[in-house]
mmCIF file of C-alpha atoms and ligand atoms in Angstrom:
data_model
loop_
_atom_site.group_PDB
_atom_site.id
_atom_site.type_symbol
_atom_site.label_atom_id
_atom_site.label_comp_id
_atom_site.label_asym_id
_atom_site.label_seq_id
_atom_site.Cartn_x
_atom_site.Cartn_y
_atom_site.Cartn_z
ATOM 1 C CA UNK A 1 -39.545 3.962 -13.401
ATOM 2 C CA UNK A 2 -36.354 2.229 -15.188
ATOM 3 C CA UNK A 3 -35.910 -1.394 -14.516
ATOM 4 C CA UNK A 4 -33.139 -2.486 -12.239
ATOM 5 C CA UNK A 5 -31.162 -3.339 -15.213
ATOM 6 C CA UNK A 6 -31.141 -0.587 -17.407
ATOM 7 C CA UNK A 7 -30.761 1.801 -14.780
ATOM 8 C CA UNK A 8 -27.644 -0.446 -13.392
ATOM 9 C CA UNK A 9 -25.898 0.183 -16.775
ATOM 10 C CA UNK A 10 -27.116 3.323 -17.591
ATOM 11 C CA UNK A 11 -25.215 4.293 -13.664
ATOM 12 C CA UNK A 12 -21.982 2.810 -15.136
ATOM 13 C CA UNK A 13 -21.746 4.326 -18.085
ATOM 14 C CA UNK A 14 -22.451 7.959 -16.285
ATOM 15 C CA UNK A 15 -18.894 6.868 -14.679
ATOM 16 C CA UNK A 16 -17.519 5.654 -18.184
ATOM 17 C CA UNK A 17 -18.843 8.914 -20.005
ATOM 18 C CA UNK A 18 -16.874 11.025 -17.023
ATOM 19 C CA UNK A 19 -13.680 8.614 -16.813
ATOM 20 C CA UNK A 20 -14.100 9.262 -21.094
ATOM 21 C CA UNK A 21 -13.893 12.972 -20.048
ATOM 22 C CA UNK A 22 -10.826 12.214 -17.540
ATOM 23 C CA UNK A 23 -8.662 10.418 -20.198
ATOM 24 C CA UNK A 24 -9.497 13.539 -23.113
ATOM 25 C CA UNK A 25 -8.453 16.236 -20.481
ATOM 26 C CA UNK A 26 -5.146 13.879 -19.725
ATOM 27 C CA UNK A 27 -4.486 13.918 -23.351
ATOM 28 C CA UNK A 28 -4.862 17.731 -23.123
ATOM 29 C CA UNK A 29 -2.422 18.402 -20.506
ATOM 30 C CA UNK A 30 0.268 16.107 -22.414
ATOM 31 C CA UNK A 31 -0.442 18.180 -25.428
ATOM 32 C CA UNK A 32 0.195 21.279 -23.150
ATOM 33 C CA UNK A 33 3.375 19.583 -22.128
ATOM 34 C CA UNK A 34 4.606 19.470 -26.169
ATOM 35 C CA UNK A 35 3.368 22.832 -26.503
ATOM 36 C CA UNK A 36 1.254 21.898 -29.200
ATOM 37 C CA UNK A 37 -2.006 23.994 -28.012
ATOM 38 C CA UNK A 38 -3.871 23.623 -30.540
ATOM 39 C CA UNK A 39 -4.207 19.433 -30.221
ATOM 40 C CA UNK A 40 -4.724 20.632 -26.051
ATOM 41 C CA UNK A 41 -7.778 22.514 -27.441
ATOM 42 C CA UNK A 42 -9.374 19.998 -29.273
ATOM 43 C CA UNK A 43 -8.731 17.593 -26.286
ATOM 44 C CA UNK A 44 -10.340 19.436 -23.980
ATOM 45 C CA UNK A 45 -13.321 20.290 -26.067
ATOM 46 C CA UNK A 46 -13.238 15.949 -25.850
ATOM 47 C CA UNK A 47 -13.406 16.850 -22.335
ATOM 48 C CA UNK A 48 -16.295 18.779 -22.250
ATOM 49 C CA UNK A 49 -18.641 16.930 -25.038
ATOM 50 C CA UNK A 50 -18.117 13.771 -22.618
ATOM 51 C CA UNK A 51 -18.747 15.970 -19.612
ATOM 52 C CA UNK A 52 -22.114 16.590 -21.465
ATOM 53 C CA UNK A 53 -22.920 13.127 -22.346
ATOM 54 C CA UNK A 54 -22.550 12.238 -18.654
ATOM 55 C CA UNK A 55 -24.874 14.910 -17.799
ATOM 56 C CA UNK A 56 -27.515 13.665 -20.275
ATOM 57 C CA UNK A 57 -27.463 10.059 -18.968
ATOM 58 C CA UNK A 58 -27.582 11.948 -15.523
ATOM 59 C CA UNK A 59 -30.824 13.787 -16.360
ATOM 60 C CA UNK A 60 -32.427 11.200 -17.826
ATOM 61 C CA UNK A 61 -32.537 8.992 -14.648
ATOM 62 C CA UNK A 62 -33.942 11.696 -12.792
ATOM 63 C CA UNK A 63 -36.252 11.910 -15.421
ATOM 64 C CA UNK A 64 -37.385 8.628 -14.939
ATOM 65 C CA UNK A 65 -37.578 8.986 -11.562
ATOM 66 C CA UNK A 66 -34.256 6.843 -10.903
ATOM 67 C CA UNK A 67 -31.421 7.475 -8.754
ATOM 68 C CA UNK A 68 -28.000 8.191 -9.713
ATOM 69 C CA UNK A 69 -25.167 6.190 -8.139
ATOM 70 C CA UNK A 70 -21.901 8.172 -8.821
ATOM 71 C CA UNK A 71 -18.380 5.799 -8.371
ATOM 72 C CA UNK A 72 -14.619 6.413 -8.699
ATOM 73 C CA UNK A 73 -13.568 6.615 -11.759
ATOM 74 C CA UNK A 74 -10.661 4.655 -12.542
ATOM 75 C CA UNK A 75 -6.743 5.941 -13.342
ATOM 76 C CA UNK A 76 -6.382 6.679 -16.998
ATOM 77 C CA UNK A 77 -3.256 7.036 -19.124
ATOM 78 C CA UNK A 78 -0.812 9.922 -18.586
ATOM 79 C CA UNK A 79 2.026 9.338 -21.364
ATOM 80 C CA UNK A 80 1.992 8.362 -24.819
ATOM 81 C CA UNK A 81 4.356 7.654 -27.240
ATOM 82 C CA UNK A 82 3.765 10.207 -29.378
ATOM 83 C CA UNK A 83 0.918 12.012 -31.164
ATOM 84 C CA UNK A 84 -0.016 8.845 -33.170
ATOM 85 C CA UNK A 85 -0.242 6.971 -30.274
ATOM 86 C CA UNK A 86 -2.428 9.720 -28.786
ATOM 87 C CA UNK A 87 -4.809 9.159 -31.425
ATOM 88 C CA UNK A 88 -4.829 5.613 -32.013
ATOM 89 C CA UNK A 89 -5.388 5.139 -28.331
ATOM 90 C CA UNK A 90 -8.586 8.064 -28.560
ATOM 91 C CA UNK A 91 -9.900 5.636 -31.284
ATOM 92 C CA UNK A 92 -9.631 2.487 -29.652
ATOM 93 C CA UNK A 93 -11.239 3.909 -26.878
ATOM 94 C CA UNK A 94 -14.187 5.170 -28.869
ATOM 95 C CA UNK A 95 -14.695 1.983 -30.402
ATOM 96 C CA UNK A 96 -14.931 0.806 -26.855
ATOM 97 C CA UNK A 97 -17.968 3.154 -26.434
ATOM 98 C CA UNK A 98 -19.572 2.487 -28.946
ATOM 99 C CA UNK A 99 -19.462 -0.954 -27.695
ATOM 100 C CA UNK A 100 -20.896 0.126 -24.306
ATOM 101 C CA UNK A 101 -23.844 2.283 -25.724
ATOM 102 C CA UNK A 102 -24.756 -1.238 -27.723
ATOM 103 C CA UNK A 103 -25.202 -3.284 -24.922
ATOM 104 C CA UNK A 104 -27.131 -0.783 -23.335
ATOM 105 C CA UNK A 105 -29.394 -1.177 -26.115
ATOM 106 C CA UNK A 106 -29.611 -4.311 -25.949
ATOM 107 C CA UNK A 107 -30.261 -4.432 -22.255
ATOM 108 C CA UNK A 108 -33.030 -2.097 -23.156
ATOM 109 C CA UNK A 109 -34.304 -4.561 -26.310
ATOM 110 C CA UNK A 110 -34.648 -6.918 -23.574
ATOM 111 C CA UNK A 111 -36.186 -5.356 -21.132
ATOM 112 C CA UNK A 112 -38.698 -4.111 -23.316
ATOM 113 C CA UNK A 113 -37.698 -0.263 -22.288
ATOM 114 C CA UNK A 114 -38.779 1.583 -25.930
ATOM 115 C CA UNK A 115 -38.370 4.947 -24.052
ATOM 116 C CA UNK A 116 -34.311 4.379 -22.720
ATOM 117 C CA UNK A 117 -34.382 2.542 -26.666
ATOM 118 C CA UNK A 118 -35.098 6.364 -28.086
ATOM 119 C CA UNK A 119 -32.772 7.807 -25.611
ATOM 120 C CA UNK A 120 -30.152 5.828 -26.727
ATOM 121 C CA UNK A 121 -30.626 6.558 -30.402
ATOM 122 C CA UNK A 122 -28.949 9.647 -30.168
ATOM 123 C CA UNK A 123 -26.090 8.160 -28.421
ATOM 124 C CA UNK A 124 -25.892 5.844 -31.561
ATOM 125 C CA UNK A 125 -25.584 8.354 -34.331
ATOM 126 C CA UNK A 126 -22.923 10.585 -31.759
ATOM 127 C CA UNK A 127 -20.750 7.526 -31.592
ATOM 128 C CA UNK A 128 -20.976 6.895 -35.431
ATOM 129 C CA UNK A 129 -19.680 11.126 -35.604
ATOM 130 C CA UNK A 130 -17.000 10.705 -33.150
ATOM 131 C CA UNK A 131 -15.284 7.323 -34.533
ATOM 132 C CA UNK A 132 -15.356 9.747 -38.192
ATOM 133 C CA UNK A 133 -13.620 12.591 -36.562
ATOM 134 C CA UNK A 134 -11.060 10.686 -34.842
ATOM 135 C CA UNK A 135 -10.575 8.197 -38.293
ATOM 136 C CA UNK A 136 -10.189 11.412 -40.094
ATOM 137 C CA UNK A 137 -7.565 13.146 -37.614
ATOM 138 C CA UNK A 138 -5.727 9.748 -37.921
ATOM 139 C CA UNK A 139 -5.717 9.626 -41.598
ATOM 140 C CA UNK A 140 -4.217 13.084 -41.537
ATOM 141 C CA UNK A 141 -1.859 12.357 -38.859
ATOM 142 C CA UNK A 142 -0.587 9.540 -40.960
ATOM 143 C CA UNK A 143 -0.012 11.065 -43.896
ATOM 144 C CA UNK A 144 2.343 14.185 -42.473
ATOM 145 C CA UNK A 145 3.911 10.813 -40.414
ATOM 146 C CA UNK A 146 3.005 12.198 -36.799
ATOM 147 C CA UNK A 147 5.474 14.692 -37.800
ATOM 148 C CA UNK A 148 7.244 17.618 -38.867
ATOM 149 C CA UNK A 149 5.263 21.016 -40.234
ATOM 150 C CA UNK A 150 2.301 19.482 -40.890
ATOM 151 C CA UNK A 151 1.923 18.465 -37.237
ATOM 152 C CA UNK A 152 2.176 22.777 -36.964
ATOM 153 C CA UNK A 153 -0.575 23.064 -39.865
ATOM 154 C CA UNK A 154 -2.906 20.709 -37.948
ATOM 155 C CA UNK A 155 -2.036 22.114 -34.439
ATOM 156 C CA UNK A 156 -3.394 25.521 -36.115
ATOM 157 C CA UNK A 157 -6.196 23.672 -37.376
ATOM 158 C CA UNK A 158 -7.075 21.983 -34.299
ATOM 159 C CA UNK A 159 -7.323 25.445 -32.299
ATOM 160 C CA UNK A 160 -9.777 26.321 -34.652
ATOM 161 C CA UNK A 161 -12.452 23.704 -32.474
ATOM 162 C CA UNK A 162 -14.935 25.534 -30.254
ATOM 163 C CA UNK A 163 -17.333 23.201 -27.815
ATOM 164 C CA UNK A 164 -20.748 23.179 -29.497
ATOM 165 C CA UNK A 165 -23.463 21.023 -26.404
ATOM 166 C CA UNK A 166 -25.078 18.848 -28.992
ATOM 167 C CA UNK A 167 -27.139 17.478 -26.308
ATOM 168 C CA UNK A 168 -29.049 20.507 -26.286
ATOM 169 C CA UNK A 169 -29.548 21.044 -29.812
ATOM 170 C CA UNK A 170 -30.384 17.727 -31.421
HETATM 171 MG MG1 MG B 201 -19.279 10.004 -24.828
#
């Protein structure tokens, strides 16, 4: 059984993993909007990897006999400045994460929890992969300036991404 605290944040961050989801696939649709379908693509593949991560927090309560609590999930952003903006905001907000899945932990430190402390470990390393991917986009995105044909030549790129559920094979 998960103590009151760990389950308590483990519950919010099943709402922060889908509200995650909510602001990817609102990314995607303003991609849609610029016709650039390829950036849409990766976006929603954002989508669905946070989808997943909900759903592994999700079955791991059950798991320890636990019961999920699902909440609203709060307004996210619908326009951005431009596809800079898009990604320094999809950054930010995965450094935010990152912060969340730490504090987890160390609810979990405290509470003496080793088993939610291995849960999380995965969550750890994910966070460390998705802060690379989105530095690396960035880095691109800034050198090509956000604009012009290299924003086509990473569009292409971009529609290249197909949804892989790492939670079931790591
Ligand atoms: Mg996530």
């Amino acid at each position: 059984m998960l103590k009151e605290k760990v389950l308590n944040a483990i519950n919010d961050q099943i709402n922060a993993e889908f509200h995650s989801a909510y602001l990817y696939l609102s990314m995607a649709a303003w991609f849609e909007d610029k016709g650039l379908t390829g950036f849409s693509n990766w976006m929603k593949i954002q989508y669905q990897e946070e989808t997943s991560h909900a759903i592994k927090f999700f079955n791991y309560v059950i798991e320890r006999n636990g019961r999920v609590i699902l909440t609203p999930i709060a307004a996210v952003d619908t326009d951005f400045k431009n596809i800079v903006d898009v990604f320094e905001k999809t950054l930010a907000h995965e450094e935010l994460v990152t912060d969340r899945i730490n504090k987890i932990m160390d609810i979990a430190i405290a509470e003496s929890d080793h088993a939610t402390r291995s849960f999380l470990n995965w969550f750890v390393d994910e966070q460390v992969e998705e802060e690379a991917n989105v530095n690396e986009i960035l880095d691109t995105l800034r050198l090509i300036n956000g604009e012009g044909n290299g924003v086509f030549m990473l569009d292409r790129e971009m529609k290249q991404r197909v949804f892989v559920d790492s939670t079931q094979t790591e």
